[in-house]
GROMACS .gro file of N, CA and C in nm:
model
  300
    1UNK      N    1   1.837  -1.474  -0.161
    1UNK     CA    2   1.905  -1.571  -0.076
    1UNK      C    3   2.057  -1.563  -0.097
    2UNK      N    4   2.094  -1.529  -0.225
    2UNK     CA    5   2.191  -1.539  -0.240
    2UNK      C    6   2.281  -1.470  -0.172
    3UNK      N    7   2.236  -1.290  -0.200
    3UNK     CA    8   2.302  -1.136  -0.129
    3UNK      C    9   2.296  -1.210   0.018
    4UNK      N   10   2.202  -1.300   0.078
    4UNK     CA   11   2.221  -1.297   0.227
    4UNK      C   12   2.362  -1.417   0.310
    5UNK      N   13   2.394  -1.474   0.184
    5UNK     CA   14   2.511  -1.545   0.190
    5UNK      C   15   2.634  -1.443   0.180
    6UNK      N   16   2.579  -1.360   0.036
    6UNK     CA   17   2.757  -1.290  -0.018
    6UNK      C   18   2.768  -1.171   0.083
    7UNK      N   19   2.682  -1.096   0.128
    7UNK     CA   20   2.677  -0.983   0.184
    7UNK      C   21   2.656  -0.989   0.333
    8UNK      N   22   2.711  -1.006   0.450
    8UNK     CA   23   2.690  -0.949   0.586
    8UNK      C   24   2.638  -0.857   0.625
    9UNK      N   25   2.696  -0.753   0.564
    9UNK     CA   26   2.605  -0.602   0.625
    9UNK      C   27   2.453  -0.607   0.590
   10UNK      N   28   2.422  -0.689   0.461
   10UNK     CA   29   2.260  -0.705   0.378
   10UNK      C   30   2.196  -0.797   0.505
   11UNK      N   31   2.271  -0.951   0.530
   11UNK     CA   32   2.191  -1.031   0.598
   11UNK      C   33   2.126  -0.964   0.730
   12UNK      N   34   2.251  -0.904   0.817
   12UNK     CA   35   2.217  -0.816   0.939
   12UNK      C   36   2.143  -0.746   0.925
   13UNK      N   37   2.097  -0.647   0.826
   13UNK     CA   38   2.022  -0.536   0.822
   13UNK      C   39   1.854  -0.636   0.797
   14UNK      N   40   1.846  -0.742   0.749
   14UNK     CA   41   1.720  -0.827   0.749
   14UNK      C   42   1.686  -0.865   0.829
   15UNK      N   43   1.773  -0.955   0.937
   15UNK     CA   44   1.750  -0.992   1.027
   15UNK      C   45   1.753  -0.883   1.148
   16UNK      N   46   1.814  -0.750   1.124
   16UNK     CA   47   1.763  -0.650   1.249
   16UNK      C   48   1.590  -0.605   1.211
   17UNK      N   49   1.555  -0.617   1.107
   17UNK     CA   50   1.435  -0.543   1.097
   17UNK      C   51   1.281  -0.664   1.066
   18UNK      N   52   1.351  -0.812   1.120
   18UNK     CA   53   1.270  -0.895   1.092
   18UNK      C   54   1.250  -0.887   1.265
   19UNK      N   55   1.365  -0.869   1.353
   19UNK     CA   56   1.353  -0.885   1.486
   19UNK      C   57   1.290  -0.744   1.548
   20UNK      N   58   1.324  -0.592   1.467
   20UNK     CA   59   1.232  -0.495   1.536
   20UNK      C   60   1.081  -0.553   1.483
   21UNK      N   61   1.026  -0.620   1.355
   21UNK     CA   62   0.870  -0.629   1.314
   21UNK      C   63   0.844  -0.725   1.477
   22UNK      N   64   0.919  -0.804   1.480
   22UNK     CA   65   0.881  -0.922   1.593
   22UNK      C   66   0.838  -0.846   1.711
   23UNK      N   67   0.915  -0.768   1.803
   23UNK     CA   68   0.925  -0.699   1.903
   23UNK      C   69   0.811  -0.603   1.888
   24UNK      N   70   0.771  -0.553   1.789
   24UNK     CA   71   0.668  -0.441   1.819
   24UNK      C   72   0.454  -0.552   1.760
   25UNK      N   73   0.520  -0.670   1.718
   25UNK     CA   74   0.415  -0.719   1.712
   25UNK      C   75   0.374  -0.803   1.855
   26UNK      N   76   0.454  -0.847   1.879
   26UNK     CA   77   0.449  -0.873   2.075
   26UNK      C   78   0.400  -0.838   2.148
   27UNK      N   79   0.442  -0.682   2.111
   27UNK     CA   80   0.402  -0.571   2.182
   27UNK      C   81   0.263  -0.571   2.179
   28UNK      N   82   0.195  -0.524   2.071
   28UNK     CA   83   0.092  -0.498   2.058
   28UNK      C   84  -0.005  -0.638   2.097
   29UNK      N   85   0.071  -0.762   2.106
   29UNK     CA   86  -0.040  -0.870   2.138
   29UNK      C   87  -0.014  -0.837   2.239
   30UNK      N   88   0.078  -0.848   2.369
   30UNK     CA   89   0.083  -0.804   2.515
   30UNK      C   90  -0.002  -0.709   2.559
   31UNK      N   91   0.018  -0.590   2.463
   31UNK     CA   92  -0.119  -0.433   2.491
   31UNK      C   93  -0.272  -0.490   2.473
   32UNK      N   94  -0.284  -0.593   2.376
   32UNK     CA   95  -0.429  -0.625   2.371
   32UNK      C   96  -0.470  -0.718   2.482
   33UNK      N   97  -0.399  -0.824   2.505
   33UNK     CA   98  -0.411  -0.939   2.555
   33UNK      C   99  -0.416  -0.934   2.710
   34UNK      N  100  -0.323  -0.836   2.750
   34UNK     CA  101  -0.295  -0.798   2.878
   34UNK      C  102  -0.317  -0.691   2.972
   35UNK      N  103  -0.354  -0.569   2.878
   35UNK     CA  104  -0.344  -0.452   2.954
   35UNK      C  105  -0.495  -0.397   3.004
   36UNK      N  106  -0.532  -0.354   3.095
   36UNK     CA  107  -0.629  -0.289   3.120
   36UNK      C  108  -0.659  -0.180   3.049
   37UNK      N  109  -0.831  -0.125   2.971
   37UNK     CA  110  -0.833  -0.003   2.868
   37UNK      C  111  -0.745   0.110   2.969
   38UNK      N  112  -0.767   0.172   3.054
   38UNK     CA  113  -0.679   0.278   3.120
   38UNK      C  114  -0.570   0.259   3.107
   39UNK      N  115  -0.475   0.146   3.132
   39UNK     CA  116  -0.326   0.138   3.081
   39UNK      C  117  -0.319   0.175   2.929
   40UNK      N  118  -0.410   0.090   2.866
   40UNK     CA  119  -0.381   0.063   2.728
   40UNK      C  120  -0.386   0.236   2.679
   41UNK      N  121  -0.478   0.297   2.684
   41UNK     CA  122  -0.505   0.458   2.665
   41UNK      C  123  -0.420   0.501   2.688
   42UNK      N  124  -0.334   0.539   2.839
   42UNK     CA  125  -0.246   0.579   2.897
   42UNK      C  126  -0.146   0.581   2.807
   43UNK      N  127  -0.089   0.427   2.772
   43UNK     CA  128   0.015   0.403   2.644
   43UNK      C  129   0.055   0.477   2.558
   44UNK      N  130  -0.109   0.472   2.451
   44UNK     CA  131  -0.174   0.490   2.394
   44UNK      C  132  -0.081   0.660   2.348
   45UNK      N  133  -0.128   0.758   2.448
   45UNK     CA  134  -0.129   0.919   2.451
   45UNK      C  135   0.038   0.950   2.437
   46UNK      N  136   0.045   0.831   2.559
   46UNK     CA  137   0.249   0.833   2.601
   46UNK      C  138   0.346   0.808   2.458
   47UNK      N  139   0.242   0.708   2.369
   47UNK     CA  140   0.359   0.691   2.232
   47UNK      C  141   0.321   0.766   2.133
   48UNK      N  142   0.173   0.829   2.124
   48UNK     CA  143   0.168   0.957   2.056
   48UNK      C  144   0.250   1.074   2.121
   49UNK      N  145   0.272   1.138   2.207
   49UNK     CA  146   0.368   1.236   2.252
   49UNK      C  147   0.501   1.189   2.177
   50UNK      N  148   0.536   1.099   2.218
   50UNK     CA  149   0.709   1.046   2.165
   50UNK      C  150   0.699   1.080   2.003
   51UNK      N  151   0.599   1.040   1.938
   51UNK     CA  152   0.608   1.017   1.805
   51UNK      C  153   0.607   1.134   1.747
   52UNK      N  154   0.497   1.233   1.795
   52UNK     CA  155   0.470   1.391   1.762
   52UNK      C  156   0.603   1.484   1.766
   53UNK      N  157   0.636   1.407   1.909
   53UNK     CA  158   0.747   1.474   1.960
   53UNK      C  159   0.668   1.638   2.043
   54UNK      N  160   0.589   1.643   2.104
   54UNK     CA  161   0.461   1.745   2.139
   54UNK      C  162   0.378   1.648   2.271
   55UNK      N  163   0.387   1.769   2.353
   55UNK     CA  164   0.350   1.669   2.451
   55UNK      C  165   0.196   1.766   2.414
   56UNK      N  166   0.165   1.798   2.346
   56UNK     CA  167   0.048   1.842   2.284
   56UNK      C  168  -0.038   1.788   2.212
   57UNK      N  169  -0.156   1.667   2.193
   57UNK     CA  170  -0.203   1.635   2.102
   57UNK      C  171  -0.304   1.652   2.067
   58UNK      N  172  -0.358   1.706   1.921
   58UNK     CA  173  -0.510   1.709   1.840
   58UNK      C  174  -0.542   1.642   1.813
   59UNK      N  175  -0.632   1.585   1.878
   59UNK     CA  176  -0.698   1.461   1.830
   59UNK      C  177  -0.872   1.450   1.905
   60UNK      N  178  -0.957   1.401   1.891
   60UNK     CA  179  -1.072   1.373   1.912
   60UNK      C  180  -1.079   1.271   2.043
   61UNK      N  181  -1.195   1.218   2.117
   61UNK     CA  182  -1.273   1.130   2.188
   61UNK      C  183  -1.259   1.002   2.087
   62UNK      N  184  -1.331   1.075   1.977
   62UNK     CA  185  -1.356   0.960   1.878
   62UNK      C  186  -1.253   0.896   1.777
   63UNK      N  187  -1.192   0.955   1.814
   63UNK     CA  188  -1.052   0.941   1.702
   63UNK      C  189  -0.967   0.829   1.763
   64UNK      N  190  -0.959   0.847   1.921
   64UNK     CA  191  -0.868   0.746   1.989
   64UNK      C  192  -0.995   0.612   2.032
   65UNK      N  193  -1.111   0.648   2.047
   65UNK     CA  194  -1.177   0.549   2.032
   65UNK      C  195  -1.174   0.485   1.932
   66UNK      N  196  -1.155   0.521   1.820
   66UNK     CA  197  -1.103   0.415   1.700
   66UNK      C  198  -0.982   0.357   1.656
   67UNK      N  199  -0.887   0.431   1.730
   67UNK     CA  200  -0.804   0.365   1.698
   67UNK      C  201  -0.750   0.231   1.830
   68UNK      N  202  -0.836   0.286   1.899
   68UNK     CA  203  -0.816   0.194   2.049
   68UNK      C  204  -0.918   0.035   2.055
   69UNK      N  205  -0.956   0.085   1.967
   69UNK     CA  206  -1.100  -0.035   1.919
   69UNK      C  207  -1.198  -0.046   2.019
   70UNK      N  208  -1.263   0.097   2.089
   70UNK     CA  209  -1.341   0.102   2.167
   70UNK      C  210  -1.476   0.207   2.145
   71UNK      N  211  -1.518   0.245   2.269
   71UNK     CA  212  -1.632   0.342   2.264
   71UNK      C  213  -1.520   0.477   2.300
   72UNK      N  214  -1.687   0.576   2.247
   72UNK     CA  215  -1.630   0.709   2.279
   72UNK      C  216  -1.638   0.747   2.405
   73UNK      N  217  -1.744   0.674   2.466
   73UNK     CA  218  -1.773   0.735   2.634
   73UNK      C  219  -1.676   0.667   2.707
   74UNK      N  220  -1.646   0.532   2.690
   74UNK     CA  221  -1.496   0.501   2.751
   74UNK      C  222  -1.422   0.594   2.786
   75UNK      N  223  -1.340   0.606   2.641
   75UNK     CA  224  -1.221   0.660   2.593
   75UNK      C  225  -1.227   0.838   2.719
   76UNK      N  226  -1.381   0.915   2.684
   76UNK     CA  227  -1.395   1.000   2.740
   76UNK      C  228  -1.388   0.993   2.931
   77UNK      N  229  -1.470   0.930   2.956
   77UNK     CA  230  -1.469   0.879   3.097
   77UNK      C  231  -1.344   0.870   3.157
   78UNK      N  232  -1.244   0.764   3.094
   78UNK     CA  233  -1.076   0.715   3.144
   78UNK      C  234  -1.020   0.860   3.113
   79UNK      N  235  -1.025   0.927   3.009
   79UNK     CA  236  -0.978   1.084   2.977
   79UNK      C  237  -0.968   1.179   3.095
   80UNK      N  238  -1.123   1.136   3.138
   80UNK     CA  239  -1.154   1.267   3.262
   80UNK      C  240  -1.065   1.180   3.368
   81UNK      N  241  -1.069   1.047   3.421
   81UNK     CA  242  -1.049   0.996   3.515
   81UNK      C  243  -0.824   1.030   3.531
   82UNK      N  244  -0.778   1.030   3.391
   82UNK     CA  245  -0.634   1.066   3.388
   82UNK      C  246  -0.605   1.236   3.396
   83UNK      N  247  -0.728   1.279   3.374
   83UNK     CA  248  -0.691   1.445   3.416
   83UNK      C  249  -0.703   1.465   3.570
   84UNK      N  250  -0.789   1.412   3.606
   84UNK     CA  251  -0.858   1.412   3.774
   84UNK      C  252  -0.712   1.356   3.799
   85UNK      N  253  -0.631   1.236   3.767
   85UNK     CA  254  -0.493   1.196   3.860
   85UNK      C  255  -0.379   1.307   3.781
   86UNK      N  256  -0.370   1.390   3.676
   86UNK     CA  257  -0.297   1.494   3.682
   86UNK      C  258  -0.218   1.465   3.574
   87UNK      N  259  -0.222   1.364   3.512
   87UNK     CA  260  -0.141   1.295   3.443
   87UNK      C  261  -0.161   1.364   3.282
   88UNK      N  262  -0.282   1.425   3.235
   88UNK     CA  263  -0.351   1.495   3.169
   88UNK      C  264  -0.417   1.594   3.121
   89UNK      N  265  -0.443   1.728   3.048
   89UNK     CA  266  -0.522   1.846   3.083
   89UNK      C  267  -0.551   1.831   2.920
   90UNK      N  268  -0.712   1.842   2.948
   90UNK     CA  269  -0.825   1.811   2.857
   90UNK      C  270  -0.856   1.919   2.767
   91UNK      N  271  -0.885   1.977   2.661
   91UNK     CA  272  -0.916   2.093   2.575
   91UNK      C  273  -1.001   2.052   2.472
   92UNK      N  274  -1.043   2.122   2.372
   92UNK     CA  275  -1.125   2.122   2.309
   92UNK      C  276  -1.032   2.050   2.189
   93UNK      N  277  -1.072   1.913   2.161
   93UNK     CA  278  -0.990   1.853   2.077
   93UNK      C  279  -0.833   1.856   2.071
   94UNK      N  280  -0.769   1.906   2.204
   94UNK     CA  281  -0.687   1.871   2.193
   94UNK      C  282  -0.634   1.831   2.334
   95UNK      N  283  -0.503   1.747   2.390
   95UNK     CA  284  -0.512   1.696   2.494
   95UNK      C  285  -0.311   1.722   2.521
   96UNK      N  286  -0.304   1.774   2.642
   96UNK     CA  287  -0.187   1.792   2.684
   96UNK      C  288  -0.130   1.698   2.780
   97UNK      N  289  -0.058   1.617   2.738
   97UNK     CA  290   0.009   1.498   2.858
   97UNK      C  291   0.099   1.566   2.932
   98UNK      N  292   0.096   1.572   3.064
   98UNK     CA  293   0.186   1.632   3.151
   98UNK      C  294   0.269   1.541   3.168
   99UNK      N  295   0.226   1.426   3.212
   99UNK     CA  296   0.321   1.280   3.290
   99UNK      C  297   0.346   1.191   3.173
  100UNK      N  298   0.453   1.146   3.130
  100UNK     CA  299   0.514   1.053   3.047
  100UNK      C  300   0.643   1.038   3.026
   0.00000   0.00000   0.00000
């Protein structure tokens, strides 16, 4: 408490990273609360690309079904249904986002 009195640059740097935890927990209640599974997936692929930095990703059916808190035939089904709109091209464990 004290450093956040004597120090400015300390307090700011707390309060910037108390307000990014805020903003990305929002987030994720807005993604649960609000989004349709096809959006949410969609997301989902779009902030794995950013993060990889690879619009290339290895990953499983079942892998994003778990982390999506769903089924695998979902996850697979909406998969085929975002390759069919182009947005997607499907491989053997691994999945190429064209659109993002």
């Amino acid at each position: 408490e004290e450093w956040l009195v004597k120090y400015k640059s300390w307090r700011d740097f707390v309060i910037d990273s108390y307000n990014i935890r805020l903003s990305e927990m929002l987030e994720a209640i807005d993604t649960l609360a609000f989004m349709k599974m096809d959006q949410r997936l969609y997301k989902y692929l779009t902030d794995k690309v950013k993060i990889m930095r690879s619009t290339t990703l290895t990953t499983t059916h079942q892998q994003i079904a778990h982390d999506l808190n769903t089924s695998r035939v979902v996850i697979s089904r909406l998969l085929k249904q975002l390759e069919n709109e182009k947005k997607i091209e499907l491989n053997r464990n691994k999945i190429e986002v064209l659109e993002f």
